[in-house]
Coordinates of C-alpha atoms and ligand atoms in Angstrom, one line a residue:
M27 CA 9.8 81.1 17.3
S28 CA 6.8 79.5 16.3
K29 CA 5.5 76.1 16.6
P30 CA 5.4 73.9 14.1
L31 CA 1.7 73.8 13.2
I32 CA 1.8 70.1 12.2
T33 CA 3.5 67.5 14.6
P34 CA 5.3 64.0 13.0
R35 CA 2.9 61.4 12.9
L36 CA 3.7 58.6 15.3
D37 CA 5.7 55.5 14.2
L38 CA 3.2 53.3 15.0
L39 CA -0.3 55.3 13.8
R40 CA 1.7 55.6 10.8
A41 CA 2.0 52.3 10.4
L42 CA -1.7 51.4 12.2
S43 CA -3.3 53.7 8.5
R44 CA -1.5 51.1 6.7
E45 CA 2.0 53.5 5.9
L46 CA 4.8 51.4 5.0
V47 CA 6.8 52.4 8.2
S48 CA 10.7 51.3 7.5
P49 CA 12.7 50.5 10.1
P50 CA 9.1 49.0 11.4
P51 CA 7.5 50.7 14.7
I52 CA 8.9 47.9 17.3
W53 CA 6.9 47.6 20.7
L54 CA 6.7 44.1 22.7
M55 CA 4.0 42.0 25.1
R56 CA 4.8 42.1 28.5
Q57 CA 7.6 44.7 27.4
A58 CA 6.7 46.0 31.9
G59 CA 7.0 42.9 34.2
R60 CA 9.7 40.7 36.0
Y61 CA 12.2 40.4 33.9
L62 CA 13.3 43.7 34.2
P63 CA 14.9 43.7 37.4
E64 CA 13.4 47.6 38.1
Y65 CA 9.6 46.1 37.9
R66 CA 10.6 43.5 40.2
E67 CA 12.2 46.2 42.8
I68 CA 8.4 47.7 42.8
R69 CA 6.6 44.7 42.6
R70 CA 8.8 43.4 45.8
K71 CA 7.3 46.5 48.0
A72 CA 4.1 46.3 47.1
P73 CA 0.9 44.4 49.1
D74 CA 0.3 42.5 45.9
F75 CA -0.6 42.9 41.9
L76 CA -3.4 44.8 42.4
A77 CA -2.5 47.5 43.6
L78 CA 0.1 48.4 41.7
C79 CA -2.1 48.5 38.9
Y80 CA -4.7 50.7 41.0
S81 CA -1.9 52.9 41.6
P82 CA -1.6 55.7 39.6
D83 CA 2.1 56.4 40.3
L84 CA 3.2 53.2 40.5
A85 CA 1.6 51.6 37.4
A86 CA 2.8 55.0 35.3
E87 CA 6.0 54.3 36.5
I88 CA 6.1 50.7 35.1
T89 CA 4.4 51.4 32.2
L90 CA 7.2 53.6 31.6
Q91 CA 10.4 51.7 32.0
P92 CA 10.7 49.6 29.4
I93 CA 10.6 53.1 27.4
R94 CA 13.6 54.9 29.0
R95 CA 15.7 51.1 28.9
F96 CA 15.2 50.1 25.1
G97 CA 13.5 53.2 23.9
L98 CA 11.1 51.5 22.2
D99 CA 7.9 53.0 19.8
A100 CA 5.1 52.3 21.9
A101 CA 4.3 52.0 25.7
I102 CA 1.5 49.3 26.9
L103 CA -0.2 50.4 29.7
F104 CA 1.1 49.1 33.0
S105 CA -2.4 46.6 33.9
D106 CA -3.8 43.7 33.8
I107 CA -7.3 41.9 31.7
L108 CA -8.6 40.9 34.8
V109 CA -9.1 44.5 36.2
V110 CA -12.9 44.0 34.8
P111 CA -14.3 40.9 36.8
D112 CA -11.6 42.9 39.6
A113 CA -14.6 45.7 38.8
L114 CA -17.2 43.9 38.7
G115 CA -16.7 42.3 41.7
M116 CA -15.4 39.1 41.7
K117 CA -12.2 38.6 44.1
V118 CA -9.3 38.3 42.0
T119 CA -5.9 37.5 44.1
F120 CA -2.6 37.1 41.7
R121 CA -0.1 34.4 43.8
E122 CA 3.2 35.4 43.3
G123 CA 5.0 33.8 40.2
E124 CA 2.0 31.2 39.9
G125 CA -0.6 34.0 38.0
P126 CA -3.9 34.3 38.7
L127 CA -6.9 32.7 41.5
L128 CA -10.2 33.9 40.9
E129 CA -13.4 33.3 43.0
R130 CA -15.8 31.7 40.2
L131 CA -18.6 32.0 39.0
E132 CA -20.4 28.5 39.0
T133 CA -23.5 28.4 38.1
A134 CA -25.2 31.4 35.7
R135 CA -27.9 32.6 38.6
E136 CA -24.8 34.4 39.8
L137 CA -24.5 36.5 37.0
T138 CA -27.0 39.0 38.3
R139 CA -24.1 39.6 41.0
L140 CA -21.6 41.3 38.8
R141 CA -21.8 44.8 38.9
V142 CA -21.7 46.1 35.7
P143 CA -22.9 50.1 35.8
V144 CA -20.8 51.2 38.4
A145 CA -17.8 48.5 36.7
V146 CA -15.8 51.5 34.8
E147 CA -15.9 53.7 37.3
R148 CA -14.2 51.5 40.1
L149 CA -11.7 51.6 36.8
A150 CA -11.0 55.1 37.3
P151 CA -7.1 54.4 38.8
V152 CA -6.0 52.9 35.2
Y153 CA -8.0 55.9 33.8
E154 CA -5.8 58.4 35.8
T155 CA -2.5 56.3 35.4
V156 CA -3.5 56.8 31.1
R157 CA -3.0 61.0 32.2
R158 CA -0.1 60.2 33.6
V159 CA 1.9 58.3 31.2
K160 CA 0.5 60.6 28.5
R161 CA 2.0 63.3 30.6
E162 CA 5.4 62.2 30.9
L163 CA 5.9 59.7 27.4
P164 CA 8.5 60.9 25.3
E165 CA 6.4 62.9 22.0
N166 CA 7.6 60.2 19.7
V167 CA 6.8 57.5 21.7
A168 CA 2.4 55.9 20.9
L169 CA 0.4 54.8 24.3
I170 CA -1.5 51.5 23.7
G171 CA -4.2 50.8 25.9
F172 CA -5.9 47.1 26.0
A173 CA -8.6 44.7 27.3
G174 CA -9.1 40.6 27.3
A175 CA -11.3 39.8 24.5
P176 CA -14.8 38.2 26.5
W177 CA -14.3 34.1 25.6
T178 CA -11.1 35.1 27.3
V179 CA -12.0 37.1 30.4
A180 CA -14.7 34.4 30.3
T181 CA -12.2 31.7 31.3
Y182 CA -10.9 33.0 34.2
M183 CA -14.0 33.6 35.9
I184 CA -15.6 30.2 35.3
E185 CA -12.4 28.1 35.1
G186 CA -10.8 30.5 38.7
S187 CA -7.8 29.6 37.7
G188 CA -5.8 27.4 34.8
D189 CA -7.5 24.5 34.0
R190 CA -5.5 24.5 30.2
E191 CA -8.2 22.2 29.3
F192 CA -10.9 25.1 29.7
V193 CA -13.9 22.1 30.9
R194 CA -15.8 24.3 33.0
A195 CA -15.9 26.9 30.5
K196 CA -16.7 24.5 27.6
T197 CA -18.8 22.5 29.3
W198 CA -21.2 25.7 29.7
A199 CA -20.7 27.4 26.8
Y200 CA -22.2 24.5 24.9
G201 CA -24.8 23.3 27.1
D202 CA -26.4 26.2 28.6
A203 CA -25.5 28.8 25.6
A204 CA -28.1 31.7 26.8
A205 CA -26.4 31.4 30.6
F206 CA -23.0 31.8 28.6
A207 CA -24.0 34.0 26.0
A208 CA -25.1 36.4 28.8
L209 CA -21.7 36.1 30.2
I210 CA -20.2 37.3 26.8
D211 CA -23.0 40.4 26.7
I212 CA -21.5 41.6 30.0
L213 CA -17.9 41.7 29.2
V214 CA -18.9 43.1 25.8
E215 CA -20.4 46.0 26.8
T216 CA -18.2 46.7 29.9
S217 CA -14.9 46.0 28.0
I218 CA -16.1 48.8 24.9
A219 CA -17.3 51.2 27.9
H220 CA -13.3 49.9 29.4
L221 CA -11.3 51.0 26.1
A222 CA -13.7 53.9 25.1
A223 CA -12.5 55.2 29.2
Q224 CA -8.7 54.9 28.7
A225 CA -9.3 56.4 25.2
E226 CA -11.0 59.3 26.7
A227 CA -8.1 59.5 28.9
G228 CA -5.2 59.6 26.2
V229 CA -4.7 56.7 24.7
D230 CA -3.3 56.0 21.1
A231 CA -4.6 52.7 20.0
V232 CA -6.1 49.8 21.5
Q233 CA -5.0 45.9 21.8
V234 CA -7.5 43.3 22.4
F235 CA -6.3 40.0 24.1
D236 CA -7.8 36.8 22.9
S237 CA -5.6 34.5 24.6
W238 CA -7.5 30.9 24.7
C239 CA -10.1 31.8 21.7
G240 CA -7.1 29.0 19.7
V241 CA -9.2 26.0 21.8
L242 CA -12.7 27.0 20.4
P243 CA -14.0 24.6 17.8
D244 CA -15.1 25.3 13.9
D245 CA -18.7 27.3 14.8
D246 CA -17.9 27.9 18.8
F247 CA -15.3 30.3 17.4
D248 CA -17.2 32.6 15.5
R249 CA -19.8 32.9 18.2
W250 CA -17.5 33.2 21.0
C251 CA -14.8 35.1 19.6
I252 CA -16.0 36.5 16.1
E253 CA -19.2 38.0 17.0
P254 CA -18.1 39.5 20.8
M255 CA -15.2 40.7 18.5
Q256 CA -17.2 42.2 16.0
R257 CA -19.6 44.2 18.8
I258 CA -16.6 45.7 20.4
V259 CA -15.1 46.5 17.4
A260 CA -18.6 48.6 16.6
G261 CA -18.9 50.1 19.7
V262 CA -15.6 51.4 20.5
R263 CA -15.8 53.4 17.1
A264 CA -19.4 54.6 17.9
K265 CA -17.4 56.0 21.2
A266 CA -14.3 56.8 20.1
P267 CA -14.1 57.1 16.0
G268 CA -10.6 57.4 14.3
L269 CA -8.5 55.1 17.3
P270 CA -6.8 52.3 16.0
I271 CA -8.0 48.7 16.9
I272 CA -5.6 46.1 17.3
G273 CA -7.0 42.2 17.6
F274 CA -4.9 39.6 19.2
P275 CA -6.8 36.4 18.4
R276 CA -3.7 33.8 20.4
G277 CA -3.9 30.6 18.3
A278 CA -6.6 31.3 15.3
G279 CA -4.6 29.6 12.7
L280 CA -7.1 28.4 9.5
N281 CA -9.5 30.6 11.1
L282 CA -6.8 34.0 11.0
G283 CA -8.8 35.4 8.2
R284 CA -12.5 35.4 8.8
Y285 CA -11.6 37.3 12.6
V286 CA -9.6 39.6 10.1
A287 CA -12.4 39.9 7.6
A288 CA -15.5 39.2 10.0
T289 CA -14.5 41.6 12.9
G290 CA -12.7 44.7 10.7
V291 CA -9.8 45.2 13.0
D292 CA -7.0 47.4 11.9
A293 CA -4.5 45.4 13.1
V294 CA -3.8 41.8 13.8
S295 CA -1.7 40.7 16.1
L296 CA 0.0 37.1 15.3
D297 CA 1.0 34.4 17.4
T298 CA 4.7 32.5 16.4
T299 CA 3.1 29.7 14.9
V300 CA 1.5 32.0 12.4
P301 CA 3.5 30.9 8.9
L302 CA 4.9 34.1 7.5
A303 CA 4.2 33.4 4.0
H304 CA 0.2 32.6 5.5
A305 CA 1.3 36.3 7.6
A306 CA 2.6 37.6 4.1
E307 CA -0.6 37.1 2.1
L308 CA -2.8 38.4 5.5
Q309 CA -0.8 42.0 4.9
R310 CA -2.0 42.2 1.5
S311 CA -5.9 43.5 3.6
V312 CA -4.7 44.3 7.0
V313 CA -1.9 45.6 9.2
V314 CA 0.0 42.7 10.7
Q315 CA 2.0 42.7 14.0
G316 CA 4.0 39.8 15.5
N317 CA 5.3 37.2 16.3
L318 CA 9.1 36.3 17.4
D319 CA 9.2 33.4 19.2
P320 CA 9.6 34.9 23.0
I321 CA 12.1 31.7 23.6
A322 CA 14.2 33.4 20.5
L323 CA 14.2 36.0 22.7
L324 CA 14.8 34.5 25.8
A325 CA 17.5 32.5 24.0
G326 CA 19.8 35.7 22.0
G327 CA 22.6 35.8 20.3
D328 CA 22.7 34.0 17.0
V329 CA 19.3 32.4 16.7
L330 CA 17.3 36.0 17.8
G331 CA 19.2 37.5 15.3
A332 CA 18.3 34.6 12.6
H333 CA 14.2 34.5 13.4
T334 CA 14.4 38.3 14.1
R335 CA 15.9 38.7 10.3
R336 CA 13.9 35.8 8.7
I337 CA 10.4 38.5 10.4
V338 CA 11.3 41.8 9.1
K339 CA 12.4 40.7 5.9
A340 CA 8.6 39.0 5.2
L341 CA 6.8 41.2 6.3
G342 CA 9.4 44.1 6.4
Q343 CA 7.2 45.2 2.4
G344 CA 4.2 46.0 3.9
P345 CA 2.1 47.2 6.9
F346 CA 3.5 45.7 9.5
I347 CA 5.1 46.4 13.3
F348 CA 7.5 44.4 15.2
N349 CA 6.5 42.5 18.2
L350 CA 6.4 39.0 19.8
G351 CA 4.1 36.6 19.1
H352 CA 3.5 36.1 22.8
G353 CA 4.1 38.3 26.3
V354 CA 8.2 38.6 27.4
L355 CA 9.2 35.6 29.6
P356 CA 10.4 36.7 33.4
R357 CA 13.7 34.7 33.1
T358 CA 14.5 36.8 29.1
P359 CA 17.8 39.0 29.7
P360 CA 17.2 42.6 29.7
K361 CA 20.0 43.2 27.7
H362 CA 18.9 41.1 24.1
V363 CA 15.8 43.4 24.4
G364 CA 17.6 46.2 23.6
E365 CA 20.2 43.8 21.2
L366 CA 16.7 43.4 19.6
V367 CA 14.9 46.6 18.6
A368 CA 18.9 47.6 17.2
L369 CA 18.7 44.8 15.3
V370 CA 15.4 46.0 13.9
R371 CA 16.1 49.2 13.7
A372 CA 19.3 48.4 11.6
G373 CA 17.3 46.1 8.9
R374 CA 16.6 49.2 6.8
Ligands
1CP423 O1 3.4 38.6 39.6 C1 3.8 39.5 39.2 O2 4.6 40.5 39.2 C2 2.5 39.9 37.7 C3 3.2 39.4 36.4 C4 1.6 39.9 35.7 C5 2.2 41.3 34.7 C6 2.9 41.5 35.0 C7 0.4 40.1 35.6 C8 0.0 38.9 36.1 N1 0.2 40.5 34.2 C9 1.0 41.4 34.2 C10 0.9 42.5 33.3 C11 0.2 42.8 31.9 N2 -0.7 41.6 31.6 C12 -0.6 43.7 31.2 C13 0.7 45.0 30.7 C14 2.3 44.9 30.6 C15 2.4 44.5 29.3 O3 2.2 43.9 28.6 O4 3.9 45.3 29.3 C16 -1.0 43.2 29.8 C17 -1.2 43.8 28.6 C18 -1.1 41.8 30.1 C19 -2.5 41.4 29.6 C20 -2.8 39.7 30.4 N3 -2.8 39.3 31.4 C21 -3.5 38.6 29.5 C22 -3.6 38.7 27.8 C23 -2.2 38.7 27.1 C24 -1.7 37.5 27.1 O5 -0.2 37.2 28.4 O6 -1.7 36.1 27.0 C25 -3.5 37.9 29.9 C26 -4.1 36.1 29.9 C27 -3.3 38.0 31.8 C28 -3.6 37.1 32.9 C29 -2.7 37.2 33.9 N4 -2.3 38.0 34.4 C30 -0.8 38.0 34.9 C31 -0.7 36.4 34.6 C32 0.9 35.5 35.5 C33 -1.5 36.0 33.9 C34 -1.6 34.8 32.8 C35 -1.7 33.5 33.8 C36 -2.1 32.5 32.8 O7 -1.0 32.3 31.7 O8 -3.2 32.1 32.7

């Protein structure tokens, strides 16, 4: 018998092309990671976190773990936004349970140290992971690639570790905008190349994480979040036409509408604080994704049920992808993720 000529399109891609998919596709930020015992088992044996990111076998296995357990509609490549500074030649380490630590950029003069032309070559193992995952992923599951947005990645490169006031990064951006723009340019260029290489290796869509753009005031939000993202969207579209792009401007608040209109992203991932009435309004012009509070997932039970139903009721009538408003927290019981998937799928 001959194979059917048309394979059904992935639910995630249908939703990203503005189709109403009911029940909505679901995947979760940080769906692979520390809350899963099978991840912790692999992590325990690895020399360090980046070694996992650069091992195609292990990274592919970790990418597939939540798919096997929960049957989600999309896998997200197991990697990190900080592989980009690492590939540019900055030393990046991850301390167990404490987050990343980077050798930091002290002055604009140090930008010449960054190895821009070879960065993407150094990320070859990441693209090999994409190819392996694609071979093993069930055919109804999409694969999402990603990168950090320039502002967010720049904050790690300048702060070195998490100063949540961003004193050094902001002082640089406000005080020496030309030098800061040079760093942002390097990150725009490298992100475009990194995302296009993931597309070439086979990802079905990409997400750009701007986890810290919510701390920028007014014009600086335009200059360091919206403008770089406009260039990334244009650059990726030129190299990988048709690849859907999801933006995650976490904490953008009142700037969300302008971010969507100006960047032209196919979908916007909403953090937990975005009111559902506002999300429904945005949905008229863009696909929305989100925005369950990760704490509701951690809590489980009636709290999880009530929060989930409220979101599906408010957003399930338009183009929508169910997700969290930020990543799965390490102490989340895996059972709650299974319950969430069942709840969203029962909402037909
Ligand atoms: O110790 C460990 O085992 C490492 C924990 C861990 C994991 C599982 C880190 C360190 N990164 C990751 C994977 C990761 N990071 C993925 C892929 C898998 C998935 O989502 O399932 C993705 C998409 C990221 C993205 C990422 N890394 C972001 C953007 C999203 C967000 O959470 O806001 C950011 C800011 C990072 C930096 C980073 N890497 C790791 C940690 C703990 C952090 C956050 C540090 C901080 O809060 O400043």
